[in-house]
Amino acid sequence: GKIITESEVLEGKALIFDEKIVDIVDEKKINKSDYEVIDVLGNYVSPGFIDIHIHGSGGSDTMDASFEALQNISKTITRCGVTSFLPTTMTMPKDSIYRALENIKNNKDKVEGAKVLGVHLEGPFISKKYKGAQDEKYIIPPSYDFIKDYLDVIKIITMAPEVDEEFKFIDYLSKNKDIVLSMGHTSCSYEVAINSIEKGINHATHTFNAMSSFNHREPGAVGAVFNTDITCEIIADFVHVHPEALRLLLKIKGTDKVVLITDSMRAGCMDEGVYDLGGQKVYVDKTSARLEDGTLAGSILTLNKAVYNVKNRLGINIVDAVKMASLNPAKVIKEDSRIGSIEIGKKADLIIFNENMDIKLTIIEGEIVFTA
């Protein structure tokens, strides 16, 4: 196989692992009788993908707030090469959000597929103007009291900086180094965006989508993403963002600062039809998921397809394309000492795929959890 590390593709090598990665050695030096051997038949051996923004898949949604839903999402996405993820909430009634948070808190270590690393809280602290597919009637101002009981499970908070009076919420939360504050669903001006970044915003949610766009007289939130070193997500289905806009983002930010996400809703890995997201009807065809008025409502993208798109359609080399779905997201949520790349001592979260990024095998902490 061809082993994809943080900086190169290794050939003629063997990867030795149990629960963690033990060594990478010359293939010829392996005494096969000493090991259980998996021959990957010349395919790629890659670090597992990490999806830090995913609402659902396989017919289930984070907001279903049940162990069965979390388990189904967790198992379904292993088919797409995901070995860990952040189930992502929606702007819904307070009780619904709390049920989802409680469910994740109580069950995150019990799922049998991709590992749950925590929660991405998307809303309810967002802009009404750029609400996207979020329900406006449940949008509220940022509140520490709203989240204080779940600080141990929340990894990312998507919020609109302009709705945070004097940046008090951002200023206070920025002291908690375990939580990433992300600018998203925002109508903020360039100046407000820059000021919020100086206060503690350090990430951008699905860049270009649901944020004030770049204009030469008003650079907006997108301009602030371009002009600072914050990390940023992108939905690389080429429906949410034009391929050349993504190429421009990569030229400006570099491949180290861009994170591939799916923003997938429950219709991910499912047939076309009518589904729901955040209590609203969503119409799904082969390429997208939309509300009745045509607004994009999450996606049906898979992470292996996102990696394929940036590699094959934008010409990004495979090392960087994989890094944007593995090491980069791990760094954003400060999990890169344990996962995110093929390195001795890190968890054996590994995937095998071919040139088309079809997942052949998914291994989590040394255990095979999916075989094509």
Short mmCIF file of C-alpha atoms in Angstrom, two decimals:
data_model
loop_
_atom_site.label_atom_id
_atom_site.label_comp_id
_atom_site.label_asym_id
_atom_site.label_seq_id
_atom_site.Cartn_x
_atom_site.Cartn_y
_atom_site.Cartn_z
CA GLY A 1 0.00 0.00 0.00
CA LYS A 2 0.86 3.70 -0.23
CA ILE A 3 1.02 5.24 3.25
CA ILE A 4 -0.03 8.90 3.45
CA THR A 5 1.84 10.72 6.22
CA GLU A 6 1.67 14.39 7.17
CA SER A 7 4.27 15.29 4.54
CA GLU A 8 4.64 12.51 1.95
CA VAL A 9 3.39 9.24 0.47
CA LEU A 10 5.51 6.24 1.51
CA GLU A 11 5.82 3.16 -0.71
CA GLY A 12 7.42 -0.18 0.07
CA LYS A 13 6.69 0.30 3.78
CA ALA A 14 4.55 -1.57 6.30
CA LEU A 15 2.53 0.04 9.05
CA ILE A 16 2.55 -1.83 12.37
CA PHE A 17 -0.28 -1.08 14.78
CA ASP A 18 -2.38 -2.34 17.64
CA GLU A 19 -4.60 0.22 19.39
CA LYS A 20 -1.95 2.79 18.48
CA ILE A 21 0.55 3.09 15.64
CA VAL A 22 3.65 1.18 16.69
CA ASP A 23 6.04 1.65 13.77
CA ILE A 24 6.52 2.16 10.05
CA VAL A 25 9.18 -0.20 8.68
CA ASP A 26 10.57 -1.48 5.41
CA GLU A 27 8.11 -4.02 4.03
CA LYS A 28 10.89 -6.50 3.32
CA LYS A 29 11.91 -6.57 6.98
CA ILE A 30 8.52 -7.84 8.16
CA ASN A 31 8.42 -11.43 9.37
CA LYS A 32 4.82 -12.14 8.40
CA SER A 33 4.50 -15.00 10.87
CA ASP A 34 4.89 -12.47 13.73
CA TYR A 35 1.85 -10.41 12.72
CA GLU A 36 -1.70 -10.53 11.50
CA VAL A 37 -1.18 -9.15 7.99
CA ILE A 38 -3.64 -6.97 6.08
CA ASP A 39 -2.66 -6.71 2.42
CA VAL A 40 -4.22 -3.50 1.09
CA LEU A 41 -3.44 -4.48 -2.52
CA GLY A 42 -1.64 -1.28 -3.50
CA ASN A 43 -4.36 1.05 -2.22
CA TYR A 44 -3.76 4.12 -0.04
CA VAL A 45 -3.38 3.86 3.74
CA SER A 46 -4.56 7.15 5.20
CA PRO A 47 -5.31 8.68 8.58
CA GLY A 48 -9.03 8.50 9.31
CA PHE A 49 -11.11 11.55 8.42
CA ILE A 50 -12.49 13.85 11.12
CA ASP A 51 -15.77 15.67 10.43
CA ILE A 52 -16.10 18.64 12.79
CA HIS A 53 -19.41 19.82 11.29
CA ILE A 54 -22.03 17.16 10.60
CA HIS A 55 -25.72 17.20 11.57
CA GLY A 56 -26.62 13.69 10.49
CA SER A 57 -26.41 10.79 8.05
CA GLY A 58 -28.05 7.47 7.32
CA GLY A 59 -31.53 8.81 8.14
CA SER A 60 -30.60 10.09 11.62
CA ASP A 61 -29.91 13.57 12.99
CA THR A 62 -28.08 14.89 16.06
CA MET A 63 -31.31 16.66 17.10
CA ASP A 64 -33.14 13.29 17.27
CA ALA A 65 -31.41 13.19 20.68
CA SER A 66 -31.38 9.40 21.04
CA PHE A 67 -28.60 6.84 21.43
CA GLU A 68 -29.95 5.00 18.37
CA ALA A 69 -29.60 8.13 16.20
CA LEU A 70 -26.06 8.84 17.43
CA GLN A 71 -25.09 5.21 16.92
CA ASN A 72 -26.55 5.18 13.40
CA ILE A 73 -24.68 8.34 12.36
CA SER A 74 -21.49 6.99 13.95
CA LYS A 75 -21.70 3.67 12.07
CA THR A 76 -22.91 5.11 8.75
CA ILE A 77 -20.05 7.59 8.34
CA THR A 78 -17.37 4.92 8.80
CA ARG A 79 -18.35 3.89 5.24
CA CYS A 80 -17.11 7.33 4.16
CA GLY A 81 -13.77 7.09 5.96
CA VAL A 82 -14.76 9.11 9.04
CA THR A 83 -13.20 7.80 12.24
CA SER A 84 -14.27 10.65 14.55
CA PHE A 85 -16.70 13.56 14.42
CA LEU A 86 -18.55 16.37 16.18
CA PRO A 87 -22.33 15.85 16.03
CA THR A 88 -23.69 19.31 15.26
CA THR A 89 -26.80 20.92 16.72
CA MET A 90 -29.31 23.34 15.14
CA THR A 91 -31.12 26.51 16.19
CA MET A 92 -34.21 24.94 17.75
CA PRO A 93 -36.15 25.29 21.04
CA LYS A 94 -33.90 25.36 24.10
CA ASP A 95 -35.26 22.03 25.37
CA SER A 96 -34.49 20.33 22.05
CA ILE A 97 -30.90 21.58 22.12
CA TYR A 98 -30.50 20.45 25.74
CA ARG A 99 -31.85 16.99 24.92
CA ALA A 100 -29.30 16.67 22.11
CA LEU A 101 -26.47 17.86 24.36
CA GLU A 102 -27.50 15.49 27.17
CA ASN A 103 -27.68 12.60 24.71
CA ILE A 104 -24.18 13.27 23.42
CA LYS A 105 -22.78 13.82 26.91
CA ASN A 106 -24.22 10.51 28.15
CA ASN A 107 -23.62 8.36 25.07
CA LYS A 108 -20.55 9.70 23.28
CA ASP A 109 -18.30 6.93 24.59
CA LYS A 110 -20.81 4.16 23.85
CA VAL A 111 -21.12 4.39 20.06
CA GLU A 112 -19.55 1.57 18.05
CA GLY A 113 -18.54 3.42 14.87
CA ALA A 114 -16.76 6.75 14.45
CA LYS A 115 -15.76 8.27 17.81
CA VAL A 116 -17.73 11.24 19.14
CA LEU A 117 -15.21 13.90 20.18
CA GLY A 118 -17.75 16.42 21.50
CA VAL A 119 -20.36 18.81 20.11
CA HIS A 120 -20.39 21.54 17.50
CA LEU A 121 -23.05 23.98 18.74
CA GLU A 122 -24.29 25.73 15.59
CA GLY A 123 -26.60 28.48 16.81
CA PRO A 124 -28.77 29.65 18.46
CA PHE A 125 -26.45 32.72 18.76
CA ILE A 126 -26.66 33.72 15.09
CA SER A 127 -27.83 36.45 12.72
CA LYS A 128 -31.42 36.50 11.51
CA LYS A 129 -30.28 37.95 8.17
CA TYR A 130 -27.93 35.04 7.47
CA LYS A 131 -29.84 32.31 9.28
CA GLY A 132 -29.61 29.93 6.29
CA ALA A 133 -31.71 26.85 7.05
CA GLN A 134 -31.89 27.67 10.79
CA ASP A 135 -35.28 28.59 12.28
CA GLU A 136 -35.39 32.34 13.02
CA LYS A 137 -37.87 32.13 15.88
CA TYR A 138 -35.39 30.25 18.09
CA ILE A 139 -32.44 32.62 17.57
CA ILE A 140 -31.32 34.22 20.85
CA PRO A 141 -28.44 36.49 21.99
CA PRO A 142 -25.26 34.76 23.19
CA SER A 143 -25.64 33.54 26.75
CA TYR A 144 -23.08 31.91 29.03
CA ASP A 145 -25.88 30.56 31.21
CA PHE A 146 -27.31 28.74 28.18
CA ILE A 147 -24.16 26.63 27.75
CA LYS A 148 -22.51 26.55 31.18
CA ASP A 149 -23.62 22.99 32.03
CA TYR A 150 -22.14 21.61 28.80
CA LEU A 151 -18.70 23.20 28.66
CA ASP A 152 -17.15 19.75 29.09
CA VAL A 153 -18.73 18.46 25.85
CA ILE A 154 -18.90 21.55 23.58
CA LYS A 155 -15.89 21.81 21.25
CA ILE A 156 -17.04 24.49 18.76
CA ILE A 157 -19.62 27.28 19.01
CA THR A 158 -20.78 28.87 15.75
CA MET A 159 -22.01 32.41 16.37
CA ALA A 160 -22.51 35.81 14.77
CA PRO A 161 -20.08 38.28 16.38
CA GLU A 162 -22.37 41.27 15.78
CA VAL A 163 -25.08 39.89 18.10
CA ASP A 164 -22.62 39.71 21.02
CA GLU A 165 -22.94 43.02 22.87
CA GLU A 166 -19.45 44.53 23.32
CA PHE A 167 -18.06 41.04 22.59
CA LYS A 168 -18.67 40.08 26.22
CA PHE A 169 -19.52 36.45 25.41
CA ILE A 170 -16.52 36.07 23.07
CA ASP A 171 -14.21 37.73 25.59
CA TYR A 172 -15.36 35.44 28.41
CA LEU A 173 -15.42 32.20 26.41
CA SER A 174 -12.01 32.87 24.83
CA LYS A 175 -10.49 32.17 28.24
CA ASN A 176 -11.68 28.55 27.89
CA LYS A 177 -8.97 27.10 25.68
CA ASP A 178 -10.97 23.90 25.04
CA ILE A 179 -13.74 25.71 23.13
CA VAL A 180 -13.32 27.04 19.59
CA LEU A 181 -15.34 30.18 18.80
CA SER A 182 -16.35 30.18 15.16
CA MET A 183 -17.76 33.03 13.08
CA GLY A 184 -20.76 31.87 11.07
CA HIS A 185 -24.33 32.70 10.09
CA THR A 186 -23.21 36.31 10.39
CA SER A 187 -23.98 39.63 8.74
CA CYS A 188 -21.06 41.40 10.43
CA SER A 189 -18.99 44.08 8.76
CA TYR A 190 -15.29 43.55 8.09
CA GLU A 191 -14.41 45.79 11.07
CA VAL A 192 -16.67 43.87 13.46
CA ALA A 193 -15.25 40.57 12.19
CA ILE A 194 -11.66 41.73 12.72
CA ASN A 195 -12.45 43.06 16.20
CA SER A 196 -14.12 39.78 17.15
CA ILE A 197 -11.07 37.83 15.94
CA GLU A 198 -8.88 40.03 18.12
CA LYS A 199 -11.20 39.21 21.04
CA GLY A 200 -11.16 35.43 20.52
CA ILE A 201 -12.95 34.21 17.37
CA ASN A 202 -10.46 31.80 15.79
CA HIS A 203 -12.39 29.79 13.21
CA ALA A 204 -14.99 30.32 10.46
CA THR A 205 -18.00 28.09 9.83
CA HIS A 206 -18.66 26.90 6.23
CA THR A 207 -16.76 29.82 4.70
CA PHE A 208 -18.63 31.88 2.08
CA ASN A 209 -21.96 30.32 3.07
CA ALA A 210 -24.27 32.25 5.43
CA MET A 211 -21.85 35.13 5.99
CA SER A 212 -21.38 38.68 4.71
CA SER A 213 -19.55 38.30 1.41
CA PHE A 214 -16.44 39.99 0.05
CA ASN A 215 -16.91 43.28 -1.74
CA HIS A 216 -14.19 45.74 -2.64
CA ARG A 217 -15.87 48.49 -0.59
CA GLU A 218 -17.10 46.24 2.23
CA PRO A 219 -14.88 43.16 2.61
CA GLY A 220 -17.30 41.55 5.10
CA ALA A 221 -16.74 38.40 7.12
CA VAL A 222 -15.18 36.69 4.10
CA GLY A 223 -12.60 39.48 3.84
CA ALA A 224 -11.71 38.97 7.51
CA VAL A 225 -11.20 35.24 6.86
CA PHE A 226 -8.88 36.14 3.95
CA ASN A 227 -6.92 38.72 5.92
CA THR A 228 -6.25 36.86 9.18
CA ASP A 229 -4.75 33.51 10.12
CA ILE A 230 -7.96 31.96 11.54
CA THR A 231 -8.83 28.46 10.35
CA CYS A 232 -11.89 27.99 8.17
CA GLU A 233 -14.29 25.25 7.11
CA ILE A 234 -15.42 24.65 3.55
CA ILE A 235 -18.16 22.46 2.05
CA ALA A 236 -16.39 21.11 -1.04
CA ASP A 237 -19.40 19.70 -2.89
CA PHE A 238 -19.10 22.50 -5.52
CA VAL A 239 -22.78 23.27 -4.94
CA HIS A 240 -22.25 25.43 -1.84
CA VAL A 241 -19.11 27.04 -3.23
CA HIS A 242 -17.85 27.42 -6.82
CA PRO A 243 -14.65 25.41 -7.39
CA GLU A 244 -12.72 28.56 -8.31
CA ALA A 245 -13.83 30.32 -5.10
CA LEU A 246 -12.40 27.37 -3.19
CA ARG A 247 -9.20 27.54 -5.28
CA LEU A 248 -8.93 31.24 -4.35
CA LEU A 249 -9.45 30.45 -0.65
CA LEU A 250 -6.68 27.83 -0.77
CA LYS A 251 -4.31 30.27 -2.49
CA ILE A 252 -4.95 32.92 0.16
CA LYS A 253 -5.10 30.71 3.27
CA GLY A 254 -2.90 27.78 2.29
CA THR A 255 -3.85 24.15 2.79
CA ASP A 256 -2.89 24.24 6.50
CA LYS A 257 -5.74 26.59 7.43
CA VAL A 258 -8.63 25.03 5.49
CA VAL A 259 -10.79 22.23 6.92
CA LEU A 260 -13.05 20.05 4.79
CA ILE A 261 -16.45 19.42 6.38
CA THR A 262 -19.68 17.87 5.13
CA ASP A 263 -22.40 19.82 7.00
CA SER A 264 -24.35 16.67 6.11
CA MET A 265 -27.96 16.32 7.25
CA ARG A 266 -29.92 13.10 7.83
CA ALA A 267 -30.23 12.43 4.08
CA GLY A 268 -26.47 11.81 3.82
CA CYS A 269 -25.84 8.31 2.41
CA MET A 270 -29.60 8.01 1.70
CA ASP A 271 -31.87 8.10 -1.38
CA GLU A 272 -33.43 11.23 -2.86
CA GLY A 273 -36.67 12.36 -1.19
CA VAL A 274 -38.18 14.63 1.44
CA TYR A 275 -36.43 14.84 4.82
CA ASP A 276 -36.25 17.39 7.63
CA LEU A 277 -33.60 19.59 9.22
CA GLY A 278 -34.23 21.55 12.39
CA GLY A 279 -37.96 20.91 12.09
CA GLN A 280 -38.15 22.22 8.51
CA LYS A 281 -38.94 20.19 5.37
CA VAL A 282 -35.94 19.54 3.12
CA TYR A 283 -36.06 18.37 -0.50
CA VAL A 284 -33.11 16.20 -1.49
CA ASP A 285 -31.95 15.35 -5.01
CA LYS A 286 -28.70 13.81 -6.26
CA THR A 287 -26.63 16.96 -5.62
CA SER A 288 -28.16 19.01 -2.81
CA ALA A 289 -30.61 19.43 0.06
CA ARG A 290 -32.86 22.53 0.00
CA LEU A 291 -35.75 24.12 1.86
CA GLU A 292 -38.97 24.75 -0.03
CA ASP A 293 -37.78 28.27 -0.94
CA GLY A 294 -34.56 26.92 -2.46
CA THR A 295 -32.26 27.75 0.48
CA LEU A 296 -29.46 25.20 0.85
CA ALA A 297 -30.16 23.10 3.95
CA GLY A 298 -26.96 21.41 4.97
CA SER A 299 -25.58 18.96 2.43
CA ILE A 300 -25.50 15.32 1.41
CA LEU A 301 -21.75 15.42 0.88
CA THR A 302 -19.50 12.69 2.30
CA LEU A 303 -15.98 13.47 3.48
CA ASN A 304 -14.28 11.02 1.10
CA LYS A 305 -16.08 12.76 -1.78
CA ALA A 306 -14.91 16.16 -0.50
CA VAL A 307 -11.30 14.93 -0.49
CA TYR A 308 -11.81 13.47 -3.98
CA ASN A 309 -13.19 16.80 -5.22
CA VAL A 310 -10.27 18.92 -4.04
CA LYS A 311 -7.73 16.38 -5.28
CA ASN A 312 -9.22 15.48 -8.64
CA ARG A 313 -11.09 18.63 -9.60
CA LEU A 314 -8.77 21.26 -8.14
CA GLY A 315 -5.52 19.35 -8.57
CA ILE A 316 -4.48 19.52 -4.89
CA ASN A 317 -1.89 16.83 -4.11
CA ILE A 318 -3.16 13.86 -2.13
CA VAL A 319 -1.10 14.65 1.00
CA ASP A 320 -2.67 18.11 1.33
CA ALA A 321 -6.15 16.93 0.32
CA VAL A 322 -6.11 14.26 3.05
CA LYS A 323 -4.60 16.68 5.59
CA MET A 324 -7.59 19.02 5.15
CA ALA A 325 -9.90 16.21 6.33
CA SER A 326 -7.67 14.72 9.05
CA LEU A 327 -4.82 16.66 10.66
CA ASN A 328 -6.31 20.14 10.10
CA PRO A 329 -9.63 19.41 11.86
CA ALA A 330 -7.72 17.60 14.63
CA LYS A 331 -5.62 20.74 15.17
CA VAL A 332 -8.69 23.01 15.26
CA ILE A 333 -10.18 21.08 18.20
CA LYS A 334 -6.77 20.38 19.78
CA GLU A 335 -6.89 16.61 19.31
CA ASP A 336 -3.81 16.43 17.05
CA SER A 337 -1.58 14.93 19.75
CA ARG A 338 -3.77 11.78 19.61
CA ILE A 339 -5.29 11.61 16.12
CA GLY A 340 -5.22 13.21 12.69
CA SER A 341 -2.07 11.77 11.11
CA ILE A 342 -0.13 8.54 10.72
CA GLU A 343 2.52 8.94 13.38
CA ILE A 344 4.05 6.55 15.90
CA GLY A 345 2.17 6.77 19.20
CA LYS A 346 -1.05 8.19 17.76
CA LYS A 347 -4.27 6.18 17.74
CA ALA A 348 -4.56 3.65 14.93
CA ASP A 349 -7.46 5.45 13.22
CA LEU A 350 -6.81 4.37 9.65
CA ILE A 351 -8.64 4.06 6.35
CA ILE A 352 -7.85 2.28 3.11
CA PHE A 353 -9.09 3.78 -0.17
CA ASN A 354 -8.43 3.56 -3.90
CA GLU A 355 -7.71 6.29 -6.49
CA ASN A 356 -11.43 7.19 -6.56
CA MET A 357 -11.48 7.59 -2.77
CA ASP A 358 -13.81 4.59 -2.40
CA ILE A 359 -13.36 3.42 1.18
CA LYS A 360 -12.25 -0.23 1.37
CA LEU A 361 -11.53 -0.52 5.09
CA THR A 362 -12.00 1.66 8.18
CA ILE A 363 -10.00 0.95 11.35
CA ILE A 364 -10.62 2.77 14.65
CA GLU A 365 -8.18 2.35 17.53
CA GLY A 366 -6.84 -0.75 15.81
CA GLU A 367 -10.23 -2.43 15.30
CA ILE A 368 -11.77 -2.95 11.86
CA VAL A 369 -15.19 -1.29 11.95
CA PHE A 370 -16.05 -1.25 8.24
CA THR A 371 -15.09 -3.44 5.29
CA ALA A 372 -16.40 -2.67 1.79
#
